[in-house]
Amino acid sequence: MDHPEAKLAPLIHVAGTNGKGSTSSMIRAMLEEHGRNIDAYHSPHLVRFHERILINGRPISEQHLVAALEHMLARNDGAPITFFEATTATAFHAFEQFGTADHVLLEVGLGGRLEA
C-alpha cells in the first residue's frame, strides 16, 4: 500500500498488555478538549465494526467504510490477508481519504508476528 502511514497526521501509538482502550480514550478526550481533531483505530469493537475506525472522533460512516474497504481489497489484488491486516489497511486508507485529523491515535492490535 506504499506506506500509507507516511501520509497521515502525526501518530500516537498506544501499546501494552492492559489498559490500551482506556489510555486511548483518555488521550483522545484530552486532545479533543484542546480543540484537536482525532482519527483513531481501536480493537476490538464493542457493538458495531464501525467503532474501530473513528474519523474526526466519530465512527466511520457506512459509505466511507465501504469505499475504504473496496479500495483496500482492490489494492490487495487477491493476496492472502488476515482480518486484522485488512482492517488496519482499511483504517489507514480511510484516515488518508476522509480524515482531517491533527493526530491519528492507533492501538496496538494482536502484537508479535500477527500484528499488522
Protein backbone atom coordinates (compact mmCIF):
# COMPACT_ATOMS: atom_id res chain seq x y z
CA MET A 1 0.00 0.00 0.00
CA ASP A 2 3.03 2.25 -0.36
CA HIS A 3 3.35 3.19 3.31
CA PRO A 4 0.03 4.96 3.94
CA GLU A 5 1.18 5.90 7.44
CA ALA A 6 3.57 8.40 5.85
CA LYS A 7 0.57 10.36 4.54
CA LEU A 8 -1.20 10.64 7.89
CA ALA A 9 -1.23 13.24 10.63
CA PRO A 10 1.27 12.64 13.45
CA LEU A 11 0.70 9.21 15.01
CA ILE A 12 0.17 8.39 18.67
CA HIS A 13 0.76 4.65 19.09
CA VAL A 14 -0.66 3.07 22.26
CA ALA A 15 0.85 -0.28 23.27
CA GLY A 16 1.00 -2.50 26.31
CA THR A 17 -0.53 -5.55 27.92
CA ASN A 18 -3.51 -3.94 29.62
CA GLY A 19 -5.36 -0.63 29.50
CA LYS A 20 -4.86 0.32 25.85
CA GLY A 21 -8.54 1.15 25.35
CA SER A 22 -8.73 3.27 28.49
CA THR A 23 -5.46 5.02 27.72
CA SER A 24 -6.53 5.72 24.13
CA SER A 25 -9.87 7.10 25.28
CA MET A 26 -8.18 9.37 27.81
CA ILE A 27 -5.64 10.67 25.28
CA ARG A 28 -8.39 11.29 22.73
CA ALA A 29 -10.55 13.13 25.28
CA MET A 30 -7.65 15.37 26.34
CA LEU A 31 -6.74 16.25 22.76
CA GLU A 32 -10.36 16.90 21.78
CA GLU A 33 -10.78 19.11 24.85
CA HIS A 34 -7.94 21.21 23.41
CA GLY A 35 -9.69 21.50 20.04
CA ARG A 36 -7.78 18.82 18.17
CA ASN A 37 -9.42 16.60 15.53
CA ILE A 38 -8.57 12.95 16.13
CA ASP A 39 -8.75 9.93 13.87
CA ALA A 40 -8.44 6.68 15.80
CA TYR A 41 -8.15 2.94 15.26
CA HIS A 42 -9.29 0.67 18.09
CA SER A 43 -9.85 -3.04 18.51
CA PRO A 44 -11.91 -4.83 19.30
CA HIS A 45 -15.20 -3.07 18.67
CA LEU A 46 -17.91 -3.32 21.33
CA VAL A 47 -21.14 -3.25 19.30
CA ARG A 48 -20.53 -2.31 15.65
CA PHE A 49 -17.46 -2.77 13.46
CA HIS A 50 -17.60 0.96 12.62
CA GLU A 51 -16.41 1.74 16.18
CA ARG A 52 -12.92 0.51 15.27
CA ILE A 53 -12.31 3.41 12.89
CA LEU A 54 -13.03 6.93 14.11
CA ILE A 55 -12.87 9.84 11.69
CA ASN A 56 -12.65 13.19 13.48
CA GLY A 57 -13.73 11.46 16.69
CA ARG A 58 -16.85 9.76 15.26
CA PRO A 59 -17.34 6.19 13.99
CA ILE A 60 -16.72 5.93 10.27
CA SER A 61 -19.85 6.21 8.13
CA GLU A 62 -21.15 3.19 6.24
CA GLN A 63 -20.40 4.93 2.94
CA HIS A 64 -16.80 5.74 3.87
CA LEU A 65 -16.20 2.29 5.38
CA VAL A 66 -17.39 0.54 2.21
CA ALA A 67 -15.30 2.86 -0.01
CA ALA A 68 -12.15 2.31 2.09
CA LEU A 69 -12.68 -1.46 2.25
CA GLU A 70 -13.25 -1.71 -1.51
CA HIS A 71 -10.10 0.34 -2.14
CA MET A 72 -8.05 -1.88 0.17
CA LEU A 73 -9.35 -5.09 -1.46
CA ALA A 74 -8.61 -3.75 -4.95
CA ARG A 75 -5.05 -2.78 -3.92
CA ASN A 76 -4.51 -6.16 -2.26
CA ASP A 77 -5.19 -7.90 -5.60
CA GLY A 78 -6.28 -11.21 -4.04
CA ALA A 79 -3.15 -11.79 -1.96
CA PRO A 80 -3.63 -13.65 1.34
CA ILE A 81 -4.53 -11.19 4.09
CA THR A 82 -5.65 -11.59 7.69
CA PHE A 83 -8.73 -9.91 9.14
CA PHE A 84 -6.53 -7.62 11.24
CA GLU A 85 -4.33 -6.66 8.27
CA ALA A 86 -7.42 -5.87 6.18
CA THR A 87 -8.95 -3.82 8.98
CA THR A 88 -5.74 -1.87 9.59
CA ALA A 89 -5.21 -1.16 5.89
CA THR A 90 -8.84 -0.05 5.59
CA ALA A 91 -8.43 2.30 8.56
CA PHE A 92 -5.25 3.85 7.15
CA HIS A 93 -6.90 4.47 3.80
CA ALA A 94 -9.98 5.94 5.49
CA PHE A 95 -7.80 8.32 7.53
CA GLU A 96 -5.97 9.44 4.39
CA GLN A 97 -9.12 9.90 2.30
CA PHE A 98 -11.73 11.14 4.75
CA GLY A 99 -9.97 12.43 7.85
CA THR A 100 -8.80 15.94 8.59
CA ALA A 101 -7.12 14.99 11.84
CA ASP A 102 -4.45 16.79 13.77
CA HIS A 103 -3.39 13.40 15.20
CA VAL A 104 -4.03 9.73 14.49
CA LEU A 105 -4.38 7.50 17.55
CA LEU A 106 -3.52 3.83 16.96
CA GLU A 107 -3.83 0.95 19.38
CA VAL A 108 -1.51 -1.99 19.00
CA GLY A 109 -3.64 -4.94 17.99
CA LEU A 110 -2.53 -8.54 18.27
CA GLY A 111 1.16 -7.92 18.80
CA GLY A 112 4.00 -10.16 17.70
CA ARG A 113 4.17 -11.75 14.27
CA LEU A 114 0.41 -11.37 13.71
CA GLU A 115 0.45 -7.58 14.12
CA ALA A 116 -0.40 -5.51 11.05
